[in-house]
CSV table of C-alpha atoms in Angstrom, one decimal:
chain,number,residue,atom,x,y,z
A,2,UNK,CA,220.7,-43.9,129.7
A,3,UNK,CA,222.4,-46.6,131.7
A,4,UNK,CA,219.2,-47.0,134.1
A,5,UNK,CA,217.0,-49.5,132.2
A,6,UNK,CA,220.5,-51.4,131.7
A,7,UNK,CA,221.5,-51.8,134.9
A,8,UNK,CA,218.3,-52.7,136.7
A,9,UNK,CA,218.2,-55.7,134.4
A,10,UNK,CA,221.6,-57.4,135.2
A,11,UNK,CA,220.7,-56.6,138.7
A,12,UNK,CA,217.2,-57.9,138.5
A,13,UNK,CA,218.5,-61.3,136.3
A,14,UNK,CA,221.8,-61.6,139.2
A,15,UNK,CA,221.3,-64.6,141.5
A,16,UNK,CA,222.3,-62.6,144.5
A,17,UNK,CA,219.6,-59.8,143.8
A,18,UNK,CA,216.7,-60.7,146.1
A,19,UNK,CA,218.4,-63.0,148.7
A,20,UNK,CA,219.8,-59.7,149.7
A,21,UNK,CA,216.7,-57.6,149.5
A,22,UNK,CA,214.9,-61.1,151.6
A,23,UNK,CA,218.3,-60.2,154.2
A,24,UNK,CA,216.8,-56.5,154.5
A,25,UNK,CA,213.2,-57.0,154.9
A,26,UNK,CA,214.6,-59.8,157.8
A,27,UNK,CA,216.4,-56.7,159.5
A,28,UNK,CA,213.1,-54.8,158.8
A,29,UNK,CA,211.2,-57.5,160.8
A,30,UNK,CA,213.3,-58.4,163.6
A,31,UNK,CA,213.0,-54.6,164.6
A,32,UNK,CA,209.6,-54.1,164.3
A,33,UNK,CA,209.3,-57.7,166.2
A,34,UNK,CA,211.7,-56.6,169.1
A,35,UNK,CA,210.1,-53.2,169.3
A,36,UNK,CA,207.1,-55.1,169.8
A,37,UNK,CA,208.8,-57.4,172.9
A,38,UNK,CA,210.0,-54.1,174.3
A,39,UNK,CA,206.7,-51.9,174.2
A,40,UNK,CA,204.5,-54.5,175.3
A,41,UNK,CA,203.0,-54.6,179.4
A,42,UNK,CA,202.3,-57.0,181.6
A,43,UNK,CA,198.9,-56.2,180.9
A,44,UNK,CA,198.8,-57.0,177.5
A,45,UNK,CA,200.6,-60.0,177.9
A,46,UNK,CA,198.2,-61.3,180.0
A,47,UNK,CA,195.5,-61.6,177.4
A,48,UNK,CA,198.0,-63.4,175.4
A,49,UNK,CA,198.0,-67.4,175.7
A,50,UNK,CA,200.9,-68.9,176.9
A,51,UNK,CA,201.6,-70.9,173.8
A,52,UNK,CA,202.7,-67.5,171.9
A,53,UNK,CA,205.2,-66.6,174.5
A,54,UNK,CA,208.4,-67.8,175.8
A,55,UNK,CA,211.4,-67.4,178.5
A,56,UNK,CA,214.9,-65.8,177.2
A,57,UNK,CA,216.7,-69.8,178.1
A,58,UNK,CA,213.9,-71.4,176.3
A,59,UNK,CA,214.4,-69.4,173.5
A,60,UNK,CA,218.4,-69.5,173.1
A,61,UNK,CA,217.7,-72.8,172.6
A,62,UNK,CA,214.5,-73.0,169.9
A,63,UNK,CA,217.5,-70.6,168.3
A,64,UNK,CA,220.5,-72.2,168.5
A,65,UNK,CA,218.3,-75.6,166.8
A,66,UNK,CA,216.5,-73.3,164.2
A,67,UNK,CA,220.2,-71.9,163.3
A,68,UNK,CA,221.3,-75.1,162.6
A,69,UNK,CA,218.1,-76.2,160.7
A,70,UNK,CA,218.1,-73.9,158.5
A,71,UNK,CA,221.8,-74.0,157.3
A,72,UNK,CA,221.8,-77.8,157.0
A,73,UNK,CA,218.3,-77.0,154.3
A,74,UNK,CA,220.6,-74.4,153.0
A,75,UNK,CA,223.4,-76.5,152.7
A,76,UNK,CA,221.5,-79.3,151.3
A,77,UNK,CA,219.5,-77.1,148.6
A,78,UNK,CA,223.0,-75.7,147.6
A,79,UNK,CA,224.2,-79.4,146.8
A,80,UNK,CA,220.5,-80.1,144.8
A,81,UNK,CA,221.9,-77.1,142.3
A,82,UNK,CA,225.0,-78.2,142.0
A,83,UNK,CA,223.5,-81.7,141.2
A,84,UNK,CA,221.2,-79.9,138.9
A,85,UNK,CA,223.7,-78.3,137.2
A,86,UNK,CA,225.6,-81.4,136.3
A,87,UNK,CA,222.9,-83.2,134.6
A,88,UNK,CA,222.2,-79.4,132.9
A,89,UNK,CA,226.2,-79.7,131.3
A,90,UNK,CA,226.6,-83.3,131.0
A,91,UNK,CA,223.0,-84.7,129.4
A,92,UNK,CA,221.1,-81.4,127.8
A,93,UNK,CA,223.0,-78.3,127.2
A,94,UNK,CA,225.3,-75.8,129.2
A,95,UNK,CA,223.3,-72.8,127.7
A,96,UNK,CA,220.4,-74.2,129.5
A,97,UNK,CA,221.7,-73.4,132.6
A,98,UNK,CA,220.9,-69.6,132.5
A,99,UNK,CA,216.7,-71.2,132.8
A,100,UNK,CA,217.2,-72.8,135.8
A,101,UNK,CA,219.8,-70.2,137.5
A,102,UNK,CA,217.2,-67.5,136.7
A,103,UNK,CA,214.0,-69.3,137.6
A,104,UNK,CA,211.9,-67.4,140.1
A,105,UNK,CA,211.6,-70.2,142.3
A,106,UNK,CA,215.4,-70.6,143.1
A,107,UNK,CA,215.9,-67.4,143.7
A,108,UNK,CA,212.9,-67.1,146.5
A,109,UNK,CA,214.0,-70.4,148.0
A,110,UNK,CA,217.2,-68.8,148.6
A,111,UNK,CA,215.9,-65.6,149.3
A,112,UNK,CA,213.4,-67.1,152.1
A,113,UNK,CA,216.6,-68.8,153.7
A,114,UNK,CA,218.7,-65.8,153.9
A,115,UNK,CA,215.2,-64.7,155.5
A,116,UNK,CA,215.6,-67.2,158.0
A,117,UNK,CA,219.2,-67.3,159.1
A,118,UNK,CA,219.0,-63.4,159.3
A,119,UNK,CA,216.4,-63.5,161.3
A,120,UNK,CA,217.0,-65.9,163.9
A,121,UNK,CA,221.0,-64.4,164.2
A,122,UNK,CA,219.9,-61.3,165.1
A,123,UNK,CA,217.2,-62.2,167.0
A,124,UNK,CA,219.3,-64.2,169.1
A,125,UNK,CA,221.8,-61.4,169.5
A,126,UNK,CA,219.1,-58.9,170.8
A,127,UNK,CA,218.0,-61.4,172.9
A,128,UNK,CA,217.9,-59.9,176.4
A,129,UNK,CA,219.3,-61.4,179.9
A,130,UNK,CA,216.4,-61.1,181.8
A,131,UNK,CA,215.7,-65.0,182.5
A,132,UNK,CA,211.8,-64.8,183.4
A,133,UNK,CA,210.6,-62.4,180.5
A,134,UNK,CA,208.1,-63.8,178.4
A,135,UNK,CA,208.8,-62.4,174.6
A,136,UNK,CA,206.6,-63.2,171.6
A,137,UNK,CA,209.8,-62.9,169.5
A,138,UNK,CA,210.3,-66.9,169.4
A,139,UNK,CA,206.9,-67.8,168.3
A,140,UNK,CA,207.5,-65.8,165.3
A,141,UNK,CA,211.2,-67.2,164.4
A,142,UNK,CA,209.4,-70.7,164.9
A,143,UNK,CA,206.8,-70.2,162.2
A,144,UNK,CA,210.0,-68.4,160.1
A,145,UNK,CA,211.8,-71.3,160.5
A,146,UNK,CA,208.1,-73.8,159.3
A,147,UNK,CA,208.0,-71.1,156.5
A,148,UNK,CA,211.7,-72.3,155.5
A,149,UNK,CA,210.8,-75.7,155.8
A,150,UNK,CA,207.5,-75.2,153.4
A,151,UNK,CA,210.0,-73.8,150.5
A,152,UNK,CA,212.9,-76.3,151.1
A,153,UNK,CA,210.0,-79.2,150.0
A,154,UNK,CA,208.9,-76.6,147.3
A,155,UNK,CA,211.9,-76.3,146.1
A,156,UNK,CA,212.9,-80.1,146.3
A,157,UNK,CA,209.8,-80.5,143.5
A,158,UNK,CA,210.8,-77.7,141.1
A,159,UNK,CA,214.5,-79.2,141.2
A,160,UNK,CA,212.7,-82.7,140.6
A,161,UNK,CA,211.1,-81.3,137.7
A,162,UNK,CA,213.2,-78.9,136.3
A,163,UNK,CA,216.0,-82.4,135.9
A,164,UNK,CA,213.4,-84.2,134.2
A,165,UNK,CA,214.2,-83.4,129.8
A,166,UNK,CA,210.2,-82.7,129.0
A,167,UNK,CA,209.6,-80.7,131.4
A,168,UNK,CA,212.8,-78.4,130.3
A,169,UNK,CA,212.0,-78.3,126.8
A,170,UNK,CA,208.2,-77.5,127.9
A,171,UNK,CA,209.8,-74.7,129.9
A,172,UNK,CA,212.5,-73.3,127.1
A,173,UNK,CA,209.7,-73.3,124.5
A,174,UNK,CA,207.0,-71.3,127.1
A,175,UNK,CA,210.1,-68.8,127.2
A,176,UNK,CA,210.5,-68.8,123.6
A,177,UNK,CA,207.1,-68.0,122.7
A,178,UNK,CA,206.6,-65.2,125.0
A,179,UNK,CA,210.4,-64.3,123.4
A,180,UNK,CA,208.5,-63.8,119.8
A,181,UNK,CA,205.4,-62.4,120.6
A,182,UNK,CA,207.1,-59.8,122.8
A,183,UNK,CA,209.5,-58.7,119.8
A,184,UNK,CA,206.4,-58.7,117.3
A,185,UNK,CA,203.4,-57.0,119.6
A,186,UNK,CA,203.0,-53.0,118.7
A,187,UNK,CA,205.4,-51.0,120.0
A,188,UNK,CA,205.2,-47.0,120.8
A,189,UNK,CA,207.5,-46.0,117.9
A,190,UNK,CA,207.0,-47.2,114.4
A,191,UNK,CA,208.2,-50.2,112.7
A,192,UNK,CA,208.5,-50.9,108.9
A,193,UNK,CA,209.5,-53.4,106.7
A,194,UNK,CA,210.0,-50.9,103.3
A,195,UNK,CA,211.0,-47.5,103.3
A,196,UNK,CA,211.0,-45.4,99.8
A,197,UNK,CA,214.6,-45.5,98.8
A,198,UNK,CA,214.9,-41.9,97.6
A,199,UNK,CA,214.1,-41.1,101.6
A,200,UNK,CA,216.8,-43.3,102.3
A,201,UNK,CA,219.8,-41.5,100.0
A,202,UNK,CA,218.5,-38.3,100.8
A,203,UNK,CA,219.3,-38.9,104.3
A,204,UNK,CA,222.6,-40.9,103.4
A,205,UNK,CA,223.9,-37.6,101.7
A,206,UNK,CA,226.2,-36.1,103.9
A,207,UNK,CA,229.9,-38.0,104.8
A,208,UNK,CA,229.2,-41.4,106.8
A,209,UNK,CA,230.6,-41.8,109.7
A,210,UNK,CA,230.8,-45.0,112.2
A,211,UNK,CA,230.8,-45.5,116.0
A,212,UNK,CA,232.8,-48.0,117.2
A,213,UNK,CA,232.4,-50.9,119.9
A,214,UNK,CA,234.1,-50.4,123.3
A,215,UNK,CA,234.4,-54.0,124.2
A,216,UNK,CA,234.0,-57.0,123.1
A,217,UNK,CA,230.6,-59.2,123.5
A,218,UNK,CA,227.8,-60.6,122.6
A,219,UNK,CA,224.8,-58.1,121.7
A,220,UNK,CA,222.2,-59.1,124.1
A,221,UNK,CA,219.7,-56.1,123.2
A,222,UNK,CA,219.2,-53.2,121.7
A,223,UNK,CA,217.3,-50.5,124.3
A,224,UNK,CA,215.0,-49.1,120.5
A,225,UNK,CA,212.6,-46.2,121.9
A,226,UNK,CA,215.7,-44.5,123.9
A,227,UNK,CA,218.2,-45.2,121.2
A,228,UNK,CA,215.5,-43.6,118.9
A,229,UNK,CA,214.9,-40.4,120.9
A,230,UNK,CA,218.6,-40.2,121.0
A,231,UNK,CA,218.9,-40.1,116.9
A,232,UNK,CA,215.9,-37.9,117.1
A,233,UNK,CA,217.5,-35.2,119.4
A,234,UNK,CA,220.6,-35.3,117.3
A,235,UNK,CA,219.4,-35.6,114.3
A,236,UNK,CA,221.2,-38.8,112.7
A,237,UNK,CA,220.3,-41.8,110.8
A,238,UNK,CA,222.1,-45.1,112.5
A,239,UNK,CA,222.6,-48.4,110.9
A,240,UNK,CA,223.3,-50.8,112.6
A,241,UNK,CA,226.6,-53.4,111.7
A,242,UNK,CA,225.4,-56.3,113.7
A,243,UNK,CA,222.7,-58.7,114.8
A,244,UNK,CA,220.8,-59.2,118.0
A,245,UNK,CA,222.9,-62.4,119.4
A,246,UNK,CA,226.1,-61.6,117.3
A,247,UNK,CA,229.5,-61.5,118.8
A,248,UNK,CA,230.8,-58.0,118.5
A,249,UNK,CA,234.3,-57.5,118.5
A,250,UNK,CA,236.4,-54.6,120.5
A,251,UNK,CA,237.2,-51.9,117.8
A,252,UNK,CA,234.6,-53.1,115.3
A,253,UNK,CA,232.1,-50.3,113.6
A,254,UNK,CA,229.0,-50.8,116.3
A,255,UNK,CA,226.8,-47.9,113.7
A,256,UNK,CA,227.3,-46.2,110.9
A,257,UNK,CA,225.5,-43.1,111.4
A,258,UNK,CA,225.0,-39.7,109.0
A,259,UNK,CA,224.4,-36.2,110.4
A,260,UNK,CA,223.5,-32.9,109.3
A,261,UNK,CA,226.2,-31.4,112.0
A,262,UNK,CA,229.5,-31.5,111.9
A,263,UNK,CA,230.1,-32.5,115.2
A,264,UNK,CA,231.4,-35.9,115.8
A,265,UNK,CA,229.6,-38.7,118.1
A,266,UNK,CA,231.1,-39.8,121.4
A,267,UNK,CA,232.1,-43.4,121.2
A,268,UNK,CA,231.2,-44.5,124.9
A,269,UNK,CA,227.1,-43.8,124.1
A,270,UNK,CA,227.2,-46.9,122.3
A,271,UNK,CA,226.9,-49.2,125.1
A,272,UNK,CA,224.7,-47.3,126.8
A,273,UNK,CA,221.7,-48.2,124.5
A,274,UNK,CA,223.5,-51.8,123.1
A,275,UNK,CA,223.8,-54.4,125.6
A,276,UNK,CA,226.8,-56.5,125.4
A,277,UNK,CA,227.9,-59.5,127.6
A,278,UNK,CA,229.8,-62.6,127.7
A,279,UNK,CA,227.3,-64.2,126.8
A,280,UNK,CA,224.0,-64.8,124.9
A,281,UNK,CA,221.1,-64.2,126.1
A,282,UNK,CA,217.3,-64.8,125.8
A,283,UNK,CA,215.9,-61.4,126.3
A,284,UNK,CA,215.7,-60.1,122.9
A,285,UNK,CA,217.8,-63.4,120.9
A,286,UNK,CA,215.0,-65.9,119.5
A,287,UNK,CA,217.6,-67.7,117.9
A,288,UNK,CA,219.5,-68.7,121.4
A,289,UNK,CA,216.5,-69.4,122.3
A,290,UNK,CA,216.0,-71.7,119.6
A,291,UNK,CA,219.4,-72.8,119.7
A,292,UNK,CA,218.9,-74.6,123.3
A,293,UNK,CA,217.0,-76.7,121.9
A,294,UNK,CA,218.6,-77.9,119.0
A,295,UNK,CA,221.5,-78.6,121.2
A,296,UNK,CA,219.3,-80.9,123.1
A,297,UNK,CA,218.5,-82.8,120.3
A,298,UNK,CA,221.9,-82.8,119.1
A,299,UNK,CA,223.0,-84.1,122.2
A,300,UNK,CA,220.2,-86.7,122.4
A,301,UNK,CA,220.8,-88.5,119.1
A,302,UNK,CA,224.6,-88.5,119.7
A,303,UNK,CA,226.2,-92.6,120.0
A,304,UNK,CA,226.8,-91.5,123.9
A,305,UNK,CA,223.5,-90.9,124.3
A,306,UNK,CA,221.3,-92.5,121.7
A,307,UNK,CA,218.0,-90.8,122.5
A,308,UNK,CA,216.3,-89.7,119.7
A,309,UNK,CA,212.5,-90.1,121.1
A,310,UNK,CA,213.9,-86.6,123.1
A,311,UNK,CA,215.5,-85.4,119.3
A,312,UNK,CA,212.1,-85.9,118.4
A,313,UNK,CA,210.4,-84.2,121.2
A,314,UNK,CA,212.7,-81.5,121.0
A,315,UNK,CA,212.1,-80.9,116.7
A,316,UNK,CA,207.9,-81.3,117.7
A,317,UNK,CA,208.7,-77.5,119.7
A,318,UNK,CA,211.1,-76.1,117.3
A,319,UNK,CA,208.2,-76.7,114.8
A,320,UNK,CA,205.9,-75.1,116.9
A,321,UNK,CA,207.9,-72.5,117.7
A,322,UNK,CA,208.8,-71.6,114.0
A,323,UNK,CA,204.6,-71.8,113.2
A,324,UNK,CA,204.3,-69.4,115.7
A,325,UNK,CA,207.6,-67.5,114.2
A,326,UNK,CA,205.7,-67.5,110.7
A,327,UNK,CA,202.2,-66.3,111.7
A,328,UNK,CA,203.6,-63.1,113.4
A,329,UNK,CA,207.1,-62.7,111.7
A,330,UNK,CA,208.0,-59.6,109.3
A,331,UNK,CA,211.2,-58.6,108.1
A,332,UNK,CA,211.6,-55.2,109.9
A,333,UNK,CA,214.1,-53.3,109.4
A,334,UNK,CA,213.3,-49.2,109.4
A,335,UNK,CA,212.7,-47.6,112.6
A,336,UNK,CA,211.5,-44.1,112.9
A,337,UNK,CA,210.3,-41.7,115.6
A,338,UNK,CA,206.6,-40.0,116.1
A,339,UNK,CA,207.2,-37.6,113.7
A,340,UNK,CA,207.8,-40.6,111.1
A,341,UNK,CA,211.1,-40.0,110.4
A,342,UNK,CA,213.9,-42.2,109.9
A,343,UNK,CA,216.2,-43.0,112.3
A,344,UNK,CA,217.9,-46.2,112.6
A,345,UNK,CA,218.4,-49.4,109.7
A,346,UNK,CA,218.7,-52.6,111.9
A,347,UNK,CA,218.9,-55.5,109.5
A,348,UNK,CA,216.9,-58.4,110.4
A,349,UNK,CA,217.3,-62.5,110.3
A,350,UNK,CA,215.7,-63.9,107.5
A,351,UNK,CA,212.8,-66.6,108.3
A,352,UNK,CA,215.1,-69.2,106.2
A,353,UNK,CA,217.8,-68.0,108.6
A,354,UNK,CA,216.0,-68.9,111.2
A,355,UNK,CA,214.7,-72.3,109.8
A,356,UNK,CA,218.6,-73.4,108.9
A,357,UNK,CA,219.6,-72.7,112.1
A,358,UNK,CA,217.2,-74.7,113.7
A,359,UNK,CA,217.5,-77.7,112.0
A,360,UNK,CA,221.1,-78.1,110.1
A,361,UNK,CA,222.9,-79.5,112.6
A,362,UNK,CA,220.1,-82.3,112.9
A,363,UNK,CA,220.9,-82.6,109.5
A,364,UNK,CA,224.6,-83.5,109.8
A,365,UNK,CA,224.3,-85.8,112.5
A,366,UNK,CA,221.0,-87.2,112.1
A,367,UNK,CA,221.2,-87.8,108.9
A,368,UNK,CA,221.3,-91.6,109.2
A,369,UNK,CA,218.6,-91.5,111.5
A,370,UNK,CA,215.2,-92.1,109.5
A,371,UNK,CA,213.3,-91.3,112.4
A,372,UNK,CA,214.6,-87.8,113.0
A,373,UNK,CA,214.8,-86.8,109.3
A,374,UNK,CA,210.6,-87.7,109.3
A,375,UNK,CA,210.8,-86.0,112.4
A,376,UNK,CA,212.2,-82.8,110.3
A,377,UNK,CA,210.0,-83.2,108.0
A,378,UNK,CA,206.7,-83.8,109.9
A,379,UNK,CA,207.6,-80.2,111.4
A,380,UNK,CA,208.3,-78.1,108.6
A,381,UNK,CA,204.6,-79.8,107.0
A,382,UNK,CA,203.0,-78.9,110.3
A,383,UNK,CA,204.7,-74.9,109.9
A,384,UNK,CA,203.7,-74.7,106.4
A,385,UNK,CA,199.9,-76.0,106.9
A,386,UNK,CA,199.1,-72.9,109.6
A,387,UNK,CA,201.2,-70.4,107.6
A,388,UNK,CA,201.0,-67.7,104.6
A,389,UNK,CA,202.2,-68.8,101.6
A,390,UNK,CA,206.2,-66.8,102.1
A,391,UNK,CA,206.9,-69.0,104.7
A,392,UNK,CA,205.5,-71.9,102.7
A,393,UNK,CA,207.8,-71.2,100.0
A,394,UNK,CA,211.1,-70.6,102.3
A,395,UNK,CA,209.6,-74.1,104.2
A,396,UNK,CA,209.5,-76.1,100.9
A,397,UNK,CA,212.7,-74.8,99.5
A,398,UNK,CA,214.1,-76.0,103.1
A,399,UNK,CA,212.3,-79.1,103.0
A,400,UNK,CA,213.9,-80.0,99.5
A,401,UNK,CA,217.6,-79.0,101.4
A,402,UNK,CA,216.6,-81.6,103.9
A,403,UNK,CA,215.7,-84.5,101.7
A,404,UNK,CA,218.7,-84.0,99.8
A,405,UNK,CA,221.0,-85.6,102.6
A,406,UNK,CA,218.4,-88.4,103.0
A,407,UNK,CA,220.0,-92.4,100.9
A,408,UNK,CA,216.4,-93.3,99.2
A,409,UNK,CA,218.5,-96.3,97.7
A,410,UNK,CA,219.6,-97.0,101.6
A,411,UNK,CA,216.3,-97.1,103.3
A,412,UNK,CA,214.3,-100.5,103.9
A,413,UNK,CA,210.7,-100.6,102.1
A,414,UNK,CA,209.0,-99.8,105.6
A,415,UNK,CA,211.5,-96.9,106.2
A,416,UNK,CA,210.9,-96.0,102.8
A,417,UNK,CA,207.0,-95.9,102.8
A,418,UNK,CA,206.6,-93.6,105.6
A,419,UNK,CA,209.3,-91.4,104.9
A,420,UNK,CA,207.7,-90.9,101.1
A,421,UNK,CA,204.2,-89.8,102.9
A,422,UNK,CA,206.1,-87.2,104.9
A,423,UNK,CA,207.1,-86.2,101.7
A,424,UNK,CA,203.8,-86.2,100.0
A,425,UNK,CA,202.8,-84.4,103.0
A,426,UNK,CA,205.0,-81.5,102.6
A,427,UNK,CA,204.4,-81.4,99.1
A,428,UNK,CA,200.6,-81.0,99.5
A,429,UNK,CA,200.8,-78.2,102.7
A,430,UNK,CA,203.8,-76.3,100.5
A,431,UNK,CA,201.4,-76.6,97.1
């Protein structure tokens, strides 16, 4: 049950596919050498001379390529480190995890281990024979051009991954595909209401609970396996946290009620729960959500003073919370193919989810006119594409918002526009 589990942390670890770029080099440096080795005068006759070189010729090519290769290395390693600076210091330290686990870091380093690989053990099968023309160099060359086309690659996506728009352009693509991926139909059904009778009937017998292992955040819950699990022993589970919740060592993980008598091993729980030391965005919309209000936050703070970014930052949250709206249900009963119960997962309220993302704006931009219209442009821009539930939990919100806002302080300009935002809201909410 561990499978799906583990091949995630190894797929998401930075050292994953550098080491599986360190195998295929193996891979290729035999099937190259094998190639040297098989090859006849014959056939190396038909082969120009450009594509072939002598053994001293090509210690050297080597020994330069070695040290090309590690000084790209060496330089790219200092361009993280640089990024990763800016990340902690100017946006957010959560935001780390995007860059770390972009695709494109991970390949650049990948394609250098490649390279130094490559050219070290080519050079140590290198044979003495002076006078023998190999093919082997030619290849490490274009290796090492290869290395040189992603150290200029990856120069660019470090260049644009530093610059603020293009991260918060980036966090919101992630969040998006975040919500629709935990709203599209899934293989085992989903409900929002269940008939209550159903519910104590199954309740009946004496409740029992399973208790965490460790402490952590929950970064996922593994549903259709943990649901074939309740199925084959027959128990309803309810679950006593939240997807992003910190879950403390001892703690009641599930409550769960069975017809047997026979009592649940504790150590299954993690199996189907992912915990870590830290959030996530794999399942969590709200850390999702949260990196960016911690940009903001950051941006409109006296070191900083930045709040066209604030704004930028509230313009994607509202976005993000329309698209939230359009899709979002309250889903809380899960049952197998046969229809049946088997696990009660509470769910974060949309009015949860639209205090979190903007009370902390509240507090410390509240003498900011510009980012409380900012606020408010967004929640009028969520309520005018949504239903009319999430128009009422929006204008209930909205009122929450103005409430922190000095009318009597504002200047007649100030107060004009931020009294059309209002009107706005009013109309979109009805």
């Amino acid at each position: 049950m561990n499978k799906e589990k583990t091949w995630v942390h190894l797929r998401d670890s930075f050292w994953f596919l550098p080491v599986i770029y360190s195998l295929f080099a193996i891979l290729s440096v035999s099937l190259v050498t094998m190639i040297d080795l098989w090859m006849t005068p014959s056939i190396k006759e038909n082969i120009p001379a450009i594509f072939l070189m002598d053994n001293s010729s090509a210690q050297a090519m080597y020994g330069a390529l070695i040290t090309g290769i590690l000084t790209m290395t060496t330089i790219s390693f200092s361009t993280i480190m640089v990024v990763l600076t800016t990340y902690t210091t100017q946006f957010s330290p959560r935001t780390l995890q995007d860059f770390m686990r972009s695709r494109v870091t991970q390949h650049v380093l990948g394609v250098y281990s490649f390279g130094i690989v490559y050219v070290l053990i080519t050079l140590l099968l290198l044979g003495e024979e002076k006078n023998k023309a190999l093919l082997s160099p030619f290849i490490t060359a274009v290796v090492a051009i290869i290395c040189l086309g992603f150290f200029v690659l990856f120069i660019h996506h470090s260049s644009r991954f530093v610059q603020v728009n293009n991260l918060i352009g980036q966090i919101r693509s992630s969040t998006s595909k975040v919500i629709h991926k935990t709203y599209r139909e899934k293989d085992y059904i989903e409900r929002t209401e269940w008939e209550e009778e159903a519910i104590n009937h199954r309740k009946r017998h004496e409740k029992r609970a399973i208790y965490a292992q460790r402490s952590g955040y929950t970064q996922g819950v593994m549903m259709q396996p943990l649901i074939k699990w309740a199925k084959q022993h027959n128990v309803l589970l309810e679950a006593n946290f939240f997807v992003g919740s910190y879950v403390q060592k001892g703690m009641p993980l599930f409550y769960y009620w069975s017809e047997e008598k026979t009592k649940i091993k504790e150590e299954w729980g993690e199996g189907y729960v992912w915990l870590g030391n830290e959030r996530t965005d794999l399942q969590d919309i709200e850390f999702s959500l949260q990196k960016l209000v911690e940009i903001s936050v950051k941006a409109i703070s006296p070191s900083i003073n930045d709040p066209h970014t604030a704004i930028n930052c509230i313009n994607r949250i509202g976005s993000l919370l329309a698209e939230l709206g359009e899709v979002y249900e309250p889903i809380r009963y899960y049952a197998d193919d046969e229809d049946e119960l088997r696990i009660i997962l509470e769910p974060l309220s949309y009015r949860e989810y639209l205090y979190k993302s903007f009370y902390q704006m509240r507090i410390y931009g509240k003498h900011d006119i510009s980012v409380m219209t900012g606020i408010l442009e967004a929640l009028y821009k969520i309520a005018l594409v949504n239903r009319e539930a999430i128009k009422k939990d929006v204008w209930e919100f909205g009122q929450y918002i103005m409430r922190s806002v000095d009318d009597d302080q504002l200047e007649r300009l100030d107060r004009e526009y931020y009294d059309d935002q209002v009107a706005k809201l009013k109309q979109a909410c009805s």
